[in-house]
Amino acid sequence: MPPGWLNKALDGLPGTDDAVFRKLWDERRLLFEGREGVGDRVDDRAARMIAAALRQGLRLLVVLPDFRPHRPSFLFATALICHALNSNSSSGTAMQRRSPVLYFGATVGIRDQLRRTSVRRLGLNLADVFCQQDVSRGAVGMRGLGVGTSTRPSNLARVITVYAPADPVTLVRAHKPCWIAVDCDDAPSLTWLRPLLEEASRQNLPTIAWGQNPLAESVSDFACFGDVFVCPPHVQNPLCSSNRLNDTPEDLLLVQGSTSLTPLVLDGKSVDGFSNPLREASQVLCLASQHLEGAFRRDVVAIHWKYLRSLETLAVPAEFYEAEAARFWGLKPLGQLRTVCDRFREACLQIDGSMVRHLNQVASLLYDATASLERNGCALWDALTNLSIEDPSDDEVRILVFSGNSRKRLFLLAMLARHNTTEDDLRKMRVYVASLNELRQWVRLRNTSSDATNQDDFSMPPTNLKWSPILVGLLSPAMTPRLLGIFLHPRVEILLYPHQCPSFLRRKAEWSARLGGDIDWTIGTLARLSGLHLPSVLPSIPERVAVEEPIEVNVETTVRLRRALSDSVWQPQDTVNEVANLFQLDEAFTEEELVLTDQAESNTSTTDASSEDLWCAEAVRVQFDQGWRVDFSPDDEINIVRAGSNGNILDRRYVRSLKVGDRVILIHGQQRQSLYDLIISRVHKHPSIELHLALIRRWQEDLRVAFQKWQRRTPDSADLSAHETRDMNGLLRQMQRQGSQLISTLTLSLWLKGLVLCPLDPEDLRRVAEVLDISFVRQYRAQIIQAATRLRGLHRSLSLKLNRWLVDHAMGAPHKSDDDVIDVELGLTFGDVRSSLLVLSTVRIERVRGPFLRSHLGRAEKDA
């Protein structure tokens, strides 16, 4: 690339040559929490591109390299100021000056960021200047971001905030914005983003967006409708790096450290008889996955993929998995999966005989793999137990990372049952166990905390030691957007079966390209923004993910040997192995990690969701007005609007009881129509709420583990009776002896299933901690009670506002309740969640014969 091309491109970007922009960035007048010098070269370069995109009416996504909380607010502030300058110029139209700005986000966050942002010397706090307006209010009803109200200067646009909308197209057409802002955050996917971009493209609306996850689906979605600029994510803790405004422009393109990825390839007599059938089954199943037509054929292939993936990711002994899997959300016993596969193949006989022949071959191979597993044991379990007892280096902690929380919890339960080792025991050995979601939370907290020695999350590893993650198994391609937390570490290992090595090499190339930023995209974006010709020679960017020589791990002898990449185990197979991304279902997609239910506050069924069947013989197809349609399982629950003594109220009913003419509220994008899920999905990344959720999940998990351990413990002299039973009845009696008013083991069962946030009697939390010897609960009892109270309060507040909204809706004033505050600290109003709610009338109901996979039901679709 010619010397100085980047300087010329960045310095000559339209919209960055006016006095106000130069004062903001050259004089660094944007403050965060009253502090100067927070903005760095990343903010400066990103702000320049945002200003240029707005000036030229383009669509641009900037992927930021870290989670620093000031970056989104600085970009949004710059965009609003630039828009004010553009609209007030002689070329600005009256429509630009009158039209609002539509802000779309995944979670509530921008308000808190703006509240902490101000402009030096102008005497302006952005919480007062950039007023926000509820989605329903049109041009009136402005309210400030802070306490009380403020007057918005007339030259600044009003901002309408929308979170995870059900119908973004209708919102854009109704409000006619002058431009659109999108906060993608680090979300793996945003179902509403693509239709929003399609509408913005149809109307030729400028759209600026930012996010922190280069692996997210939103990056590829945005690339179809606009430009993308990816700043490679920092590997080291960004708080320890020096980002100065006077660094060279090339630094923006360079990889700030790389991830060294070492494959640990399993070996031993228990491996070959298991891995070889899975390799053949993958190839045959990929062939069967091509050219599929219709939902039923996709379901047939998907359930066989799920069976195969369940075998590949099995990390506990097979017999233990069969006995315990049904208790965990998203996990199904292998025997149940095999039965469901048989049922779907039988149904497929009448539709596609050639597909059945392929699937019968797959079933035979999977049976061979299962037989080998039962005969020789689980190699992945053996490897993990060895890794758990190996001492890490003195300056590091080892983190075993599972795809989802259920697999993590099942592994910890197996460690307790087979080795009498608890999670606390592992932590004392500097071995931590986490899900991908937990690792993401830990990394985000570590990289955004102002004090690395004072972390709020009690469960995360010490920040003064190196974190060395080990990814348990090769996850499906569809899981790629969730892997960002893995690749923010300098050294990572991944456990693989031999048949997964070719897929791993192809997957690694994709990871490296997306994390490092496609240089063609990057330079092409700058050329279009600046109006310069593309340079004849592009710079060479080092790989973001480097693969070390694989290590062969013998699971019987624990001997490790280095293997060359040219070895036969690494010979690539036909790329047909990668065609079935959509069918490689992982439990992390069906395991709803944000689900929190409380039997005391909701009508949620007491049945453990993990015990439900994978499939149903028929579905209830409901056609609603406004073109919406949903296929439900007959035993799904839905929110019905019914008449109450004081107007319309919300009630939970089974879908099978629906009648034509019934009015319902659908929560768009959620398979479970739960108010808890709705509100938690908006606020779960807020620091205080994230801590509350961690507290609740930790006490629930510790309760299950402690109960299992207590059941196996021999009664001693401390017990009132040497013959005390170690079951639910025994636990109830011991609780009652300590003064508990509980009268039924059903309550304890709900606690153990995680269906209750916290006991209603706070003393019961202390009593169960004493009986079962749960040290964490004893230490953090007050905080657990506070967390449950806060979450219950959010749910109650939302329910009350929802019922009031239904009354207003019936009276023809559906937007009257938008300003009602659900939570003052979060700045959460009813208008923030209303955009995800659809009030619809039932037009037609019909039964549709299946079979159907339940995981593919329950989501609303709108007719084209």
PDB file of C-alpha atoms in Angstrom, residues 695 758 761-767 769 775-787:
ATOM      1  CA  LEU A 695     -26.026 -14.873  42.563  1.00  0.00           C
ATOM      2  CA  CYS A 758     -35.302 -17.592  46.435  1.00  0.00           C
ATOM      3  CA  ASP A 761     -39.108 -16.844  53.968  1.00  0.00           C
ATOM      4  CA  PRO A 762     -35.521 -15.483  54.022  1.00  0.00           C
ATOM      5  CA  GLU A 763     -34.769 -17.623  57.064  1.00  0.00           C
ATOM      6  CA  ASP A 764     -35.411 -20.742  54.993  1.00  0.00           C
ATOM      7  CA  LEU A 765     -32.369 -19.796  52.927  1.00  0.00           C
ATOM      8  CA  ARG A 766     -30.263 -19.814  56.079  1.00  0.00           C
ATOM      9  CA  ARG A 767     -31.834 -23.077  57.278  1.00  0.00           C
ATOM     10  CA  ALA A 769     -27.610 -23.665  54.015  1.00  0.00           C
ATOM     11  CA  SER A 775     -20.880 -22.180  52.540  1.00  0.00           C
ATOM     12  CA  PHE A 776     -21.597 -19.851  49.606  1.00  0.00           C
ATOM     13  CA  VAL A 777     -25.212 -19.349  50.665  1.00  0.00           C
ATOM     14  CA  ARG A 778     -24.184 -18.716  54.267  1.00  0.00           C
ATOM     15  CA  GLN A 779     -21.712 -16.068  53.117  1.00  0.00           C
ATOM     16  CA  TYR A 780     -23.899 -14.325  50.534  1.00  0.00           C
ATOM     17  CA  ARG A 781     -27.373 -14.933  51.957  1.00  0.00           C
ATOM     18  CA  ALA A 782     -28.259 -11.231  52.230  1.00  0.00           C
ATOM     19  CA  GLN A 783     -27.122 -10.538  48.668  1.00  0.00           C
ATOM     20  CA  ILE A 784     -29.110 -13.518  47.309  1.00  0.00           C
ATOM     21  CA  ILE A 785     -32.265 -12.286  49.016  1.00  0.00           C
ATOM     22  CA  GLN A 786     -31.666  -8.778  47.662  1.00  0.00           C
ATOM     23  CA  ALA A 787     -31.142 -10.130  44.130  1.00  0.00           C
TER      24      ALA A 787
END
